[in-house]
CSV table of C-alpha atoms and ligand atoms in Angstrom, one decimal:
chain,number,residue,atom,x,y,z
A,1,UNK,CA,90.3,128.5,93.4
A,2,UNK,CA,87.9,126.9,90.8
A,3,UNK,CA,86.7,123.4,92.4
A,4,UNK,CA,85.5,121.8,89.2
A,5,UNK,CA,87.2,120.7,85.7
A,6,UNK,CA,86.0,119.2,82.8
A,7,UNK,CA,87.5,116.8,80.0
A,8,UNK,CA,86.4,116.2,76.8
A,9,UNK,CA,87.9,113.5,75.1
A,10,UNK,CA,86.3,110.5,73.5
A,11,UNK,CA,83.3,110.8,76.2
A,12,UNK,CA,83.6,113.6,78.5
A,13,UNK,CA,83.7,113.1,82.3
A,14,UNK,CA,83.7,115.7,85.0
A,15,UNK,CA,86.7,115.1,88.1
A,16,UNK,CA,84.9,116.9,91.1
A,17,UNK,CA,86.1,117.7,94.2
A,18,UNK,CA,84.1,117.3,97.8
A,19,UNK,CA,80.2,118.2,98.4
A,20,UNK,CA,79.1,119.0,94.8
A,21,UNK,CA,81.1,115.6,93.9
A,22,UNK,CA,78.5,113.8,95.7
A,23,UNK,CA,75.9,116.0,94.6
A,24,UNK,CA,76.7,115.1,90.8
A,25,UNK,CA,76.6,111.6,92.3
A,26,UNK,CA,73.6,111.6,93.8
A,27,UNK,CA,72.2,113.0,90.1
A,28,UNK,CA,73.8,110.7,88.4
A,29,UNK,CA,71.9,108.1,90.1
A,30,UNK,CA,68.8,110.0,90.0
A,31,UNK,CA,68.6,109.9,86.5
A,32,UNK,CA,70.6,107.1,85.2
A,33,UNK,CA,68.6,104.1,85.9
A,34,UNK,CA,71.1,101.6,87.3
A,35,UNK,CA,70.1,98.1,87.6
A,36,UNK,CA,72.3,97.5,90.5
A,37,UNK,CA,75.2,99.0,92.0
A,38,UNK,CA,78.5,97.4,93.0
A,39,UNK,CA,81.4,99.2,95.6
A,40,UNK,CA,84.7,98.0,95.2
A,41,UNK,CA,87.1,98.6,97.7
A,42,UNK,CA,90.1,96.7,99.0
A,43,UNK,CA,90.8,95.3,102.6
A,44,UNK,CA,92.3,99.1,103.7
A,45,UNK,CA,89.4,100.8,101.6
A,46,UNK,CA,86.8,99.0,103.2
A,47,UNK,CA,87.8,99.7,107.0
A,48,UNK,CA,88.8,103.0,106.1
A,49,UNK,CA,86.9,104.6,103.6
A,50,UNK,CA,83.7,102.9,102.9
A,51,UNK,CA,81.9,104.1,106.2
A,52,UNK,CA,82.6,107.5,104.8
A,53,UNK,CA,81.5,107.3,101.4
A,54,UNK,CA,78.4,105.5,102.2
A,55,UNK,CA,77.5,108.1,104.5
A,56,UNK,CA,77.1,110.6,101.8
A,57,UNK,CA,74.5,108.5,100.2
A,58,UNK,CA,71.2,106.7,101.4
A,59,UNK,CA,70.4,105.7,98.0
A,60,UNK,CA,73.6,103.0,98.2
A,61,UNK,CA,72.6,101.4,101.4
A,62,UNK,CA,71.6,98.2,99.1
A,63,UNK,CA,75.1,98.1,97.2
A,64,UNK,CA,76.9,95.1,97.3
A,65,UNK,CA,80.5,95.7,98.5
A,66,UNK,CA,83.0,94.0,96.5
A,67,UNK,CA,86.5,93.5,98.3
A,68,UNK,CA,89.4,92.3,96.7
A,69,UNK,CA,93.4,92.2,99.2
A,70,UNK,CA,95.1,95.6,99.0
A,71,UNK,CA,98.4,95.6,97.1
A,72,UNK,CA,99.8,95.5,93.9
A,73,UNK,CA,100.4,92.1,94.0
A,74,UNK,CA,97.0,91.9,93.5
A,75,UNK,CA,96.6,93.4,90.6
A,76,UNK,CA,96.3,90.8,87.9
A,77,UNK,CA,94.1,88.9,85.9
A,78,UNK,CA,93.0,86.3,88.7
A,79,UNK,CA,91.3,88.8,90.8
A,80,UNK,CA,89.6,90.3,87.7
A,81,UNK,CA,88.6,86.5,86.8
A,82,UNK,CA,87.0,86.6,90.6
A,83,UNK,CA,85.5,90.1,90.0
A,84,UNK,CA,83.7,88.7,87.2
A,85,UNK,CA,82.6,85.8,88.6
A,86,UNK,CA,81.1,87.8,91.6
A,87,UNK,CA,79.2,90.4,89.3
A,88,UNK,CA,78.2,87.4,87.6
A,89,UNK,CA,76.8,85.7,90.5
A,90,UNK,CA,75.2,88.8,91.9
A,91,UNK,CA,73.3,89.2,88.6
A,92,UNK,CA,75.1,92.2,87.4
A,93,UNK,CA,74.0,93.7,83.8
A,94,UNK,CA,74.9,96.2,80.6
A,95,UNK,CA,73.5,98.8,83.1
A,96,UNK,CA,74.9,97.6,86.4
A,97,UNK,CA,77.2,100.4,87.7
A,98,UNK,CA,80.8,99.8,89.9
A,99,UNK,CA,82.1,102.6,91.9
A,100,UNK,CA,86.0,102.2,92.9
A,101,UNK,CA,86.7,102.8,96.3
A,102,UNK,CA,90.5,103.0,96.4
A,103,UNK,CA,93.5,104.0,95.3
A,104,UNK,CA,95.6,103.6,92.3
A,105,UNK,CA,95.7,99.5,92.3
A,106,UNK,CA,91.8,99.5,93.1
A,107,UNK,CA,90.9,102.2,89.9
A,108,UNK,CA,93.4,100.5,87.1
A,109,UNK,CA,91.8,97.2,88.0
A,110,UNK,CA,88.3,98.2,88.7
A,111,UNK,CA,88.2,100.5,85.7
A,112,UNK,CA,89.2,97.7,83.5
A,113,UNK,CA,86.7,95.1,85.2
A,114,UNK,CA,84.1,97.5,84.3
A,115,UNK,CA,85.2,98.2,81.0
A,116,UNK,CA,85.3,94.1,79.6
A,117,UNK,CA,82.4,93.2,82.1
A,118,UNK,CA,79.8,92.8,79.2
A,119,UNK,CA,81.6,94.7,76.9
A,120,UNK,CA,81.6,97.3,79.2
A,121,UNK,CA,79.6,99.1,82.4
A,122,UNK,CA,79.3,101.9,83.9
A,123,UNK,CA,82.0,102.8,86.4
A,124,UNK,CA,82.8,105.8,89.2
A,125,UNK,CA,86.1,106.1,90.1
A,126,UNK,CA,86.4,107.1,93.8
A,127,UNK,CA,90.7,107.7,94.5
A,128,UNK,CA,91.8,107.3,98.2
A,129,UNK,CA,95.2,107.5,97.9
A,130,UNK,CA,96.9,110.8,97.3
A,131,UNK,CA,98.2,109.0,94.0
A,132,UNK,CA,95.5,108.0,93.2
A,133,UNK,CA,93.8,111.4,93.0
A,134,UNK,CA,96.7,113.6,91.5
A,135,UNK,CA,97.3,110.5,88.6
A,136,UNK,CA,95.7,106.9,88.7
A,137,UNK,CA,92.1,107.9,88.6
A,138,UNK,CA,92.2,110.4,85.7
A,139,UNK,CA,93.1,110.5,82.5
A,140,UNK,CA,91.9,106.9,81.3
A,141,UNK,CA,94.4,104.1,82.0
A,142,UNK,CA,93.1,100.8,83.1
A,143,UNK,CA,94.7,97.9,83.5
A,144,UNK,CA,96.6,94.9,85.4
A,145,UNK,CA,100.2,93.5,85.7
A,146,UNK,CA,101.1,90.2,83.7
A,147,UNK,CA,103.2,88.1,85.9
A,148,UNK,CA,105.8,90.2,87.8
A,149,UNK,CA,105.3,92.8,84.4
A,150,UNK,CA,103.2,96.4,85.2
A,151,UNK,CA,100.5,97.4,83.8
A,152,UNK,CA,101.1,94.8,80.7
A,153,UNK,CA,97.4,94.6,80.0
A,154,UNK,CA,94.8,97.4,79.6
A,155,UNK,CA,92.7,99.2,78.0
A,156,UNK,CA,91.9,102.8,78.2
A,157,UNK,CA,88.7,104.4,78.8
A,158,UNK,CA,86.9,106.9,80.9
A,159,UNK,CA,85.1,106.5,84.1
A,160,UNK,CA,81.5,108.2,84.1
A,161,UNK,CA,82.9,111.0,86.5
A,162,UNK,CA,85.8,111.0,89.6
A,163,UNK,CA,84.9,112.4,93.0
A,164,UNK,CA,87.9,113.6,95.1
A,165,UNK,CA,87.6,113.8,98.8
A,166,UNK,CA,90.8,115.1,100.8
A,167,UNK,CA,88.6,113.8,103.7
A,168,UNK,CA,90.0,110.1,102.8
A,169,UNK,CA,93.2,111.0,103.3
A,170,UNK,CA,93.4,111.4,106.7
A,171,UNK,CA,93.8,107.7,107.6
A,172,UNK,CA,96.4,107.1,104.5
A,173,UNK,CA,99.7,106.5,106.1
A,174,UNK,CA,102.6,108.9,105.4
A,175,UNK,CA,104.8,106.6,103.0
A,176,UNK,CA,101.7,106.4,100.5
A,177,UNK,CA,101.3,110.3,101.2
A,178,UNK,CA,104.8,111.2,99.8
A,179,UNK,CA,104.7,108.4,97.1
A,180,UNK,CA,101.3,110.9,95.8
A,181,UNK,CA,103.7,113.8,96.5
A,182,UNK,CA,106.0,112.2,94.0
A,183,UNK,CA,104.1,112.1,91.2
A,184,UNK,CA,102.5,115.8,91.6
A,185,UNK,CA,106.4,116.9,92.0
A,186,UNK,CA,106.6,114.9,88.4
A,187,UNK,CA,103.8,117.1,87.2
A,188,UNK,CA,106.1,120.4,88.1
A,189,UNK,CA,109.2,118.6,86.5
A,190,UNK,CA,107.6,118.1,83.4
A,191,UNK,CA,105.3,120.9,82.7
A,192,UNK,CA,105.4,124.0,85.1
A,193,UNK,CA,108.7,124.7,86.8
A,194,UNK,CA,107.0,127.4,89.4
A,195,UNK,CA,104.7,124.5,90.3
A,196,UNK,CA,107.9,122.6,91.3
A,197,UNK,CA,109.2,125.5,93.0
A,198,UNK,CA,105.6,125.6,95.1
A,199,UNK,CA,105.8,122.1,95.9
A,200,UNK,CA,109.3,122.1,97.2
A,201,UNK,CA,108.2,125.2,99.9
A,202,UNK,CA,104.8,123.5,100.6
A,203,UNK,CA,104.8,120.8,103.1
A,204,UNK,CA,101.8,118.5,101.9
A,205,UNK,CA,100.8,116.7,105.4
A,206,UNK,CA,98.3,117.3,107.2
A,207,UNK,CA,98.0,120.4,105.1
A,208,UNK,CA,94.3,121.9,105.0
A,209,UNK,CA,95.3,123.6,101.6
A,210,UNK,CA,95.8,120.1,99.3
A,211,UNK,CA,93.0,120.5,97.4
A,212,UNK,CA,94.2,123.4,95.5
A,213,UNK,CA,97.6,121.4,94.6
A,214,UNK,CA,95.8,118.4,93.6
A,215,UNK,CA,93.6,120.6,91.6
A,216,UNK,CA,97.0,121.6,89.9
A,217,UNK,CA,98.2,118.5,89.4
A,218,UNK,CA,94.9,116.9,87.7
A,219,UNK,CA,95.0,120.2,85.6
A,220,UNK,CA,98.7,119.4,84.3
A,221,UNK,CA,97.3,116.0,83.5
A,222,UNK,CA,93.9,116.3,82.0
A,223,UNK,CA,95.6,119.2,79.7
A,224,UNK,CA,97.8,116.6,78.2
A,225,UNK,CA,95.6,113.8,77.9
A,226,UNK,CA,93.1,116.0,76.5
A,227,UNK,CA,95.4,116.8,73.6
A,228,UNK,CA,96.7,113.2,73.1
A,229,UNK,CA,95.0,110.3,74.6
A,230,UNK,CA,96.1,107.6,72.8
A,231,UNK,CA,99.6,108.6,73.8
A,232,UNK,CA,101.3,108.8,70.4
A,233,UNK,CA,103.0,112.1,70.9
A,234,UNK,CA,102.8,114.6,74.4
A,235,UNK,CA,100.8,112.3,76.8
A,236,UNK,CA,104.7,110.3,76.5
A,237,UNK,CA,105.7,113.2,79.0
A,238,UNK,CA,103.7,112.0,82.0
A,239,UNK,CA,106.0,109.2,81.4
A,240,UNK,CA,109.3,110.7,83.3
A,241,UNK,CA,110.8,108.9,85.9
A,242,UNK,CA,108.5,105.7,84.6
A,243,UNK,CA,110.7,103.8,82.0
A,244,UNK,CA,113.6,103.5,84.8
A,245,UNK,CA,110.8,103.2,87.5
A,246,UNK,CA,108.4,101.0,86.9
A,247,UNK,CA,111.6,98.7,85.9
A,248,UNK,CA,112.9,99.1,89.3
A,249,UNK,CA,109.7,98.6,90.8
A,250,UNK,CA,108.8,95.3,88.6
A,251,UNK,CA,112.5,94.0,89.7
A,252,UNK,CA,111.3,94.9,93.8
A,253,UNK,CA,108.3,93.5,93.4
A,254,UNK,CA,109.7,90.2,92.0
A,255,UNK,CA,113.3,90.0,94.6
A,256,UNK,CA,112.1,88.7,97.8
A,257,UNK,CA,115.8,90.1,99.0
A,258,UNK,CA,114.5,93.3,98.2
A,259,UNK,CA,112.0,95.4,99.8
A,260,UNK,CA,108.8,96.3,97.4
A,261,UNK,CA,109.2,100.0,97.1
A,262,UNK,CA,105.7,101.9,96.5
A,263,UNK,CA,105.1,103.1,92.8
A,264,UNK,CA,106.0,106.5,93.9
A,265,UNK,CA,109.0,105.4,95.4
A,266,UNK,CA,110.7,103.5,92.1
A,267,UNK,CA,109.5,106.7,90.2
A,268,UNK,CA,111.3,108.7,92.3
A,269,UNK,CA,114.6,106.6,91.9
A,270,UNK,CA,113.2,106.7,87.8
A,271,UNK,CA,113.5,110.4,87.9
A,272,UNK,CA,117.1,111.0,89.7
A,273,UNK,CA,118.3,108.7,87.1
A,274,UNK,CA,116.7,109.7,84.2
A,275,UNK,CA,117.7,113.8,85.2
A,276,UNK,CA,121.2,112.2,85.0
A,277,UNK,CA,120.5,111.2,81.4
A,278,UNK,CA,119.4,114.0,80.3
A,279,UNK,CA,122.4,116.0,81.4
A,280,UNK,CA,124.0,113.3,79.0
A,281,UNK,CA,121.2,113.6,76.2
A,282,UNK,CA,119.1,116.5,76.6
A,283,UNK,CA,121.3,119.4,77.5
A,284,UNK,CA,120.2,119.7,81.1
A,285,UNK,CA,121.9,121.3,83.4
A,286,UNK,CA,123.4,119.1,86.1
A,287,UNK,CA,122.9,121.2,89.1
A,288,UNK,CA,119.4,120.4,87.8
A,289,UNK,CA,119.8,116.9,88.3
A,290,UNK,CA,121.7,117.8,91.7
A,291,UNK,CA,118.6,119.4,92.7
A,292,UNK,CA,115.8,116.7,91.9
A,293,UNK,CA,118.2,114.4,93.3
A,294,UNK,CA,118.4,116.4,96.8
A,295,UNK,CA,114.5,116.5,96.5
A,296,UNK,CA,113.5,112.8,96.4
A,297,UNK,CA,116.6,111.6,98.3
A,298,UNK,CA,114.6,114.1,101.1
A,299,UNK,CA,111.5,112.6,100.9
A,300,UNK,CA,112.7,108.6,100.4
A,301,UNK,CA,115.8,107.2,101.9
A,302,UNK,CA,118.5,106.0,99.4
A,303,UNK,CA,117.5,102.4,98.2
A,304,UNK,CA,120.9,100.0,98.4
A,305,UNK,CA,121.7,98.1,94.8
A,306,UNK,CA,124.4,96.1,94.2
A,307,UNK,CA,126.0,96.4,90.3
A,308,UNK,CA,124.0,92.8,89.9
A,309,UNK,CA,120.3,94.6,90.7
A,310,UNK,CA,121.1,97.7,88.3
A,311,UNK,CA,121.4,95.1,85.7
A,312,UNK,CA,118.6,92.8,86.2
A,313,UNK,CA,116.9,96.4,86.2
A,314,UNK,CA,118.6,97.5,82.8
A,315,UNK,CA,117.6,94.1,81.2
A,316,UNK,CA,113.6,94.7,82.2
A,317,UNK,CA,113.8,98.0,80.1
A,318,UNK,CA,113.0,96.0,77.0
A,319,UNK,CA,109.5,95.1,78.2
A,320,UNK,CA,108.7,99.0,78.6
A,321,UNK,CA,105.7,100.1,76.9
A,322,UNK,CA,106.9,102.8,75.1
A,323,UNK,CA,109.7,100.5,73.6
A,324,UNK,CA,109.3,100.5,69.4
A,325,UNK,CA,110.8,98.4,66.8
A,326,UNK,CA,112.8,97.0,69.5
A,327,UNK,CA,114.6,100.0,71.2
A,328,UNK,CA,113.9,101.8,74.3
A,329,UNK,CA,112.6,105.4,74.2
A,330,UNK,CA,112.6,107.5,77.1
A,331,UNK,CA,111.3,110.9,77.9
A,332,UNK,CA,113.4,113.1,79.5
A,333,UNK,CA,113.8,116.9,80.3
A,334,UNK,CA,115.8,119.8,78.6
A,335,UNK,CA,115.4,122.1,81.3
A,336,UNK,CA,112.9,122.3,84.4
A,337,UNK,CA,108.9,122.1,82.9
A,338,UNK,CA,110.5,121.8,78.9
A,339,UNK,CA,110.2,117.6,78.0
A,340,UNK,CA,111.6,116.3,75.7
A,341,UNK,CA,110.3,112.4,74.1
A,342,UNK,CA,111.4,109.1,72.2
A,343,UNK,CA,114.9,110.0,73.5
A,344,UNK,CA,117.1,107.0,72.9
A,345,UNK,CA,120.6,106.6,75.1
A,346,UNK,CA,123.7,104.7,75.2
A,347,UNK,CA,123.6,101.7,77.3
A,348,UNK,CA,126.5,103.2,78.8
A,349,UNK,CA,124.9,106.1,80.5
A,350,UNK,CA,122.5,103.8,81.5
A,351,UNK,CA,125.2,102.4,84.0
A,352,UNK,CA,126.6,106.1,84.7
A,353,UNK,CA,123.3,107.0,85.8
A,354,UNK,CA,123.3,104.2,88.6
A,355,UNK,CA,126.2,105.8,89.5
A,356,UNK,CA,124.8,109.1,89.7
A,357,UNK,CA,121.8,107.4,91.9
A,358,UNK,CA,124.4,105.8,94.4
A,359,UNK,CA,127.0,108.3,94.5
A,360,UNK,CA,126.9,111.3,98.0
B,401,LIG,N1,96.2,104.7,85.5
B,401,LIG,C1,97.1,105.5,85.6
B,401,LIG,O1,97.3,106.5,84.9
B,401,LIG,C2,98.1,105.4,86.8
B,401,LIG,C3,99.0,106.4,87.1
B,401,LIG,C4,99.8,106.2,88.2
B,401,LIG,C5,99.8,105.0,88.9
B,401,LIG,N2,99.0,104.1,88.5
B,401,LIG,C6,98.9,102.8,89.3
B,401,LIG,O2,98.5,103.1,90.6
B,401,LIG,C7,99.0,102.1,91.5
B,401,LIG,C8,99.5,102.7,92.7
B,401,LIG,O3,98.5,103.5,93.3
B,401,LIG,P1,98.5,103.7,94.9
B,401,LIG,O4,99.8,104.3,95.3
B,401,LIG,O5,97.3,104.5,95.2
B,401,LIG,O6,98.5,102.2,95.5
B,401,LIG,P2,97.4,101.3,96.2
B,401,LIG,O7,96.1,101.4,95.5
B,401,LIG,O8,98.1,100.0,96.4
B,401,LIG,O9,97.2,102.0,97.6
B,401,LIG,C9,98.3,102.1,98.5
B,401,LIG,C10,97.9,101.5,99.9
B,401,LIG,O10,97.1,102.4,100.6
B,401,LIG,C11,95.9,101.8,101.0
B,401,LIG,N3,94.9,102.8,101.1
B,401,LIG,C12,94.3,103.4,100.1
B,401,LIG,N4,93.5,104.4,100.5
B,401,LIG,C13,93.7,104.5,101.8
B,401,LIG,C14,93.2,105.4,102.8
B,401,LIG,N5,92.4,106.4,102.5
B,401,LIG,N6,93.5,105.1,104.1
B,401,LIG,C15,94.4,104.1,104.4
B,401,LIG,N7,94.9,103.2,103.5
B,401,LIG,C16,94.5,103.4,102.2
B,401,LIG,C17,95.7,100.7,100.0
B,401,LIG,O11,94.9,99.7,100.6
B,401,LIG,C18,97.1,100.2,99.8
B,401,LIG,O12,97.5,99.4,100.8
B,401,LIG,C19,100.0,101.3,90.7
B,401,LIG,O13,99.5,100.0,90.3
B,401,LIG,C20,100.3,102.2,89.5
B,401,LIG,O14,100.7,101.4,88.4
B,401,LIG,C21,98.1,104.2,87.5
């Protein structure tokens, strides 16, 4: 299995997996002359990770080690405003470099940091999570929440390479593991039905073969950004499960009654309900829906919402992303791996697919 993949799009980064990872690393350093060099991690990353990554490199033992509290919570504009103040204060410059340490929450915000820090620096992205490395750390999203709303404000732009080390993995505990697990099934949904079919026989934990799935799954994803990055037309597939999801996790993350579900989690709920729309929209087939139902019910346990949540979640739909001219597009699926984009639905189904969610 090929260890190594390229994209090229805008500047071209490399995401590299294990020893030659660091070896690209330690090149990169060699010969870009860095004025300084910045780690940040977040309270997790640093106990658990950073002893390992600074083990593969003498040349960071001067680093300073920014940490900011794990969480998405955390993920806004104030800890950015402290990020900058810090670089500031530590004399960072145009050719300061930051490597994230971390997983998805730690990359979106460190990315961006790095990106307005001076107009922009250098930055290494460094994923930690199984998320982190099959999605958050690739393709060249950036970006923090506004208020209780994800990933409001962003940019996109590309790190100057990703390393991924499976070796982090073994201290991340097993909800996070299946939330990654989530999202690489995604990749199967959307794009490569025999991939979904792999993933359904394969039992990710403590597996010593996950580097050839998250190769996969990286693959799926750099293939589409490469072809759209700006998101006007087939990177809108990476988005299934997301427009339901990332309402339901906004509207967990913002009920103290309700438990904060990980992103994986809410995009799991996002895709059972949006397979039920597209047996309503799209043609698909609902034993279809059945089975990506069965899945992710397998992997999280059925989340309990009364009629009053569902619409509290309906009514966040408007601040989706994707949203133009005032209605709400979603992506959907015609048949296992065959998308299907800017698919509008009656409100109506909207409800029936909470059913569909709910129902044994
Ligand atoms: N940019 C993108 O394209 C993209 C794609 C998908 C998701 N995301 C974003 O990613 C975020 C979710 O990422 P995540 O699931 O990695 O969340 P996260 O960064 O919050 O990490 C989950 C938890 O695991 C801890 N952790 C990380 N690595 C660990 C390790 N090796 N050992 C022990 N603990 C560890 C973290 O401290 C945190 O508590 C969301 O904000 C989501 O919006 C971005």
């Amino acid at each position: 299995m090929k260890k190594t993949l390229s994209v090229i799009s805008g500047e071209g980064y490399e995401v590299l997996f294990s020893g030659k990872a660091y070896d690209a690393m330690r090149s990169l350093l060699e010969t870009e002359p860095y004025s300084s060099i910045f780690i940040l991690v977040d309270t997790h990353t640093k106990a658990n990770c950073l002893p390992l990554f600074l083990e593969q490199f003498t040349e960071l033992k001067g680093a300073d080690v920014l940490v900011i509290n794990a969480g998405e919570e955390n993920k806004h504009l104030k800890t950015c405003q402290e990020l900058w103040y810090q670089l500031s204060d530590l004399g960072a410059d145009r050719k300061s470099l930051l490597i994230n340490l971390g997983g998805g929450v730690v990359t979106d915000l460190g990315g961006f940091v790095a990106a307005a820090f001076k107009r922009g620096i250098d930055f290494v992205n460094v994923p930690t999570t199984l998320l982190s490395m099959v999605d958050a750390s690739v393709g060249g999203k950036t970006g923090v929440d506004l208020g209780g709303l994800k990933n409001q404000i962003g940019i996109i732009t590309h790190p100057k390479m990703v390393i991924i080390d499976t070796h982090y993995l073994n201290t991340l505990p097993e909800n996070e593991y299946k939330s990654g697990y989530a999202e690489m099934l995604k990749h199967g949904i959307i794009r490569d039905e025999a991939y979904f079919e792999k993933l359904l026989e394969y039992k990710p934990l403590n597996s010593n073969n996950i580097d050839n799935y998250i190769h996969h799954s990286v693959s799926i994803k750099n293939t589409v950004v490469a072809e759209d990055l700006y998101e006007s037309n087939l990177r809108k597939i990476l988005n299934f499960g997301h427009t339901l999801g990332h309402a339901i996790e906004t509207y967990c993350l913002n009920n103290p009654k309700i438990t904060t579900l990980l992103h994986g989690e809410a995009i799991a709920i996002g895709m059972i309900t949006e397979a039920y729309l597209a047996t309503q929209n799209c043609g698909l087939d609902i034993t279809v829906a059945e089975q990506i139902k069965k899945v992710f019910l397998g992997i999280f346990p059925k989340v309990s919402f009364t009629n009053d949540d569902w619409a509290a979640v309906i009514d966040l739909l408007k601040y989706d992303k994707k949203n133009s001219h005032g209605k709400v597009k979603f992506v959907l699926i015609h048949a296992l791996g065959q998308p299907a984009i800017d698919i509008e639905v009656p409100s109506e189904n909207l409800v029936d697919a909470f059913d569909f969610y709910q129902r044994h």
